[in-house]
Amino acid sequence: MSDVSGDGDATATYPSLTVSASYKESGGGKSSSSKRRPSRPSFEAAADNELITTLHGSDPVKVELNRLENEVRDKDRELGEAHAEIRALRLSERQREKAVEELTEELAKLDEKLKLTESILQSKVLLNNHSLSSIMLHLTFCL
């Protein structure tokens, strides 16, 4: 960077450099085999984790996810069965209501027919009583 003063002179100014804390902790760049950590790419660490999970069983997160997915499938199946049962019950209820209506109509027809039959029977009884009384009257005059 350069700083231009009013008289045309250019002077260079540089930012101050400081040493980072991690550099100071590691001994200032001195190589020490006891403090040196081996650096491994992340894909190797992921492969190691995958190998460990394969050797020691499944990943608990995957196991839980599979369990939850199975539970959701079971609940969906149960929900489908419940919906089918509800539809069947509604259909059954409609059929029952229709049967009740038909039976009510038939009962009304039979009730009307019974009243008519009773009326006819009553008129026959009255007619027979009248006929019988007239026969009795006629017999009393004849004797």
Coordinates of N, CA and C in Angstrom, one line a residue, residues 87-142:
R87 N -66.3 -46.1 6.1 CA -67.1 -46.1 4.9 C -68.1 -47.3 5.0
A88 N -67.6 -48.4 5.5 CA -68.5 -49.6 5.6 C -69.6 -49.3 6.6
L89 N -69.3 -48.7 7.7 CA -70.3 -48.4 8.7 C -71.3 -47.4 8.2
R90 N -70.9 -46.4 7.4 CA -71.8 -45.4 6.8 C -72.7 -46.1 5.8
L91 N -72.2 -47.0 5.0 CA -73.0 -47.7 4.0 C -74.0 -48.6 4.7
S92 N -73.6 -49.3 5.8 CA -74.5 -50.1 6.5 C -75.6 -49.3 7.2
E93 N -75.2 -48.1 7.7 CA -76.2 -47.3 8.3 C -77.2 -46.8 7.3
R94 N -76.8 -46.4 6.1 CA -77.7 -46.0 5.0 C -78.6 -47.1 4.7
Q95 N -78.1 -48.3 4.5 CA -78.9 -49.5 4.2 C -80.0 -49.7 5.3
R96 N -79.6 -49.6 6.6 CA -80.5 -49.8 7.7 C -81.6 -48.8 7.7
E97 N -81.2 -47.5 7.4 CA -82.2 -46.4 7.4 C -83.2 -46.7 6.2
K98 N -82.7 -47.1 5.1 CA -83.6 -47.4 4.0 C -84.5 -48.5 4.3
A99 N -84.0 -49.6 4.9 CA -84.8 -50.7 5.3 C -85.9 -50.3 6.3
V100 N -85.5 -49.4 7.3 CA -86.5 -48.9 8.2 C -87.6 -48.1 7.5
E101 N -87.2 -47.3 6.6 CA -88.2 -46.5 5.8 C -89.2 -47.4 5.1
E102 N -88.6 -48.5 4.4 CA -89.5 -49.4 3.7 C -90.4 -50.1 4.6
L103 N -89.9 -50.6 5.8 CA -90.7 -51.3 6.7 C -91.8 -50.4 7.3
T104 N -91.5 -49.1 7.5 CA -92.5 -48.1 8.0 C -93.6 -47.9 7.0
E105 N -93.2 -47.8 5.7 CA -94.2 -47.7 4.7 C -95.1 -48.9 4.6
E106 N -94.5 -50.1 4.7 CA -95.3 -51.3 4.6 C -96.2 -51.5 5.8
L107 N -95.7 -51.1 7.0 CA -96.5 -51.1 8.2 C -97.7 -50.2 8.1
A108 N -97.5 -49.0 7.5 CA -98.6 -48.0 7.3 C -99.6 -48.6 6.4
K109 N -99.2 -49.3 5.3 CA -100.1 -50.0 4.4 C -100.9 -51.1 5.1
L110 N -100.2 -51.9 5.8 CA -100.8 -53.0 6.5 C -101.8 -52.5 7.6
D111 N -101.5 -51.4 8.2 CA -102.3 -50.8 9.2 C -103.6 -50.3 8.6
E112 N -103.5 -49.6 7.4 CA -104.6 -49.2 6.7 C -105.5 -50.3 6.2
K113 N -104.9 -51.4 5.8 CA -105.6 -52.6 5.3 C -106.3 -53.2 6.5
L114 N -105.7 -53.3 7.7 CA -106.3 -53.8 8.9 C -107.5 -53.0 9.3
K115 N -107.4 -51.7 9.2 CA -108.6 -50.8 9.6 C -109.7 -51.0 8.6
L116 N -109.4 -51.2 7.3 CA -110.4 -51.4 6.3 C -111.1 -52.8 6.6
T117 N -110.3 -53.8 6.9 CA -110.8 -55.1 7.2 C -111.7 -55.1 8.5
E118 N -111.3 -54.4 9.5 CA -112.1 -54.3 10.7 C -113.4 -53.6 10.4
S119 N -113.3 -52.6 9.6 CA -114.6 -51.8 9.2 C -115.5 -52.8 8.5
I120 N -115.0 -53.5 7.5 CA -115.8 -54.5 6.8 C -116.4 -55.5 7.7
L121 N -115.6 -56.0 8.6 CA -116.0 -57.1 9.5 C -117.1 -56.5 10.5
Q122 N -116.9 -55.3 10.9 CA -117.9 -54.7 11.8 C -119.2 -54.5 11.1
S123 N -119.1 -54.0 9.8 CA -120.4 -53.9 9.1 C -121.1 -55.2 8.8
K124 N -120.3 -56.3 8.6 CA -120.9 -57.6 8.4 C -121.5 -58.1 9.7
V125 N -120.9 -57.8 10.8 CA -121.5 -58.2 12.1 C -122.8 -57.5 12.3
L126 N -122.8 -56.2 12.0 CA -124.0 -55.4 12.2 C -125.1 -55.9 11.2
L127 N -124.7 -56.2 10.0 CA -125.6 -56.7 9.0 C -126.2 -58.1 9.5
N128 N -125.3 -58.9 10.0 CA -125.7 -60.2 10.5 C -126.7 -60.1 11.7
N129 N -126.3 -59.2 12.6 CA -127.2 -58.9 13.7 C -128.5 -58.4 13.3
H130 N -128.5 -57.5 12.3 CA -129.8 -57.0 11.8 C -130.6 -58.1 11.1
S131 N -129.9 -58.9 10.3 CA -130.5 -60.0 9.7 C -131.1 -61.0 10.7
L132 N -130.3 -61.3 11.7 CA -130.7 -62.2 12.7 C -131.9 -61.7 13.5
S133 N -131.9 -60.4 13.8 CA -133.1 -59.9 14.5 C -134.3 -59.8 13.6
S134 N -134.1 -59.6 12.3 CA -135.3 -59.6 11.4 C -135.8 -61.0 11.2
I135 N -134.9 -62.0 11.2 CA -135.3 -63.4 11.1 C -136.1 -63.8 12.4
M136 N -135.6 -63.4 13.5 CA -136.2 -63.7 14.8 C -137.6 -63.0 14.9
L137 N -137.7 -61.8 14.4 CA -139.0 -61.1 14.3 C -139.9 -61.8 13.4
H138 N -139.4 -62.3 12.3 CA -140.3 -63.0 11.4 C -140.7 -64.3 12.0
L139 N -139.9 -65.0 12.7 CA -140.2 -66.2 13.3 C -141.2 -66.0 14.4
T140 N -141.1 -65.0 15.1 CA -142.1 -64.8 16.2 C -143.5 -64.5 15.6
F141 N -143.6 -63.9 14.5 CA -144.9 -63.6 13.8 C -145.5 -64.9 13.2
C142 N -144.6 -65.7 12.8 CA -145.0 -67.0 12.2 C -145.5 -68.0 13.2

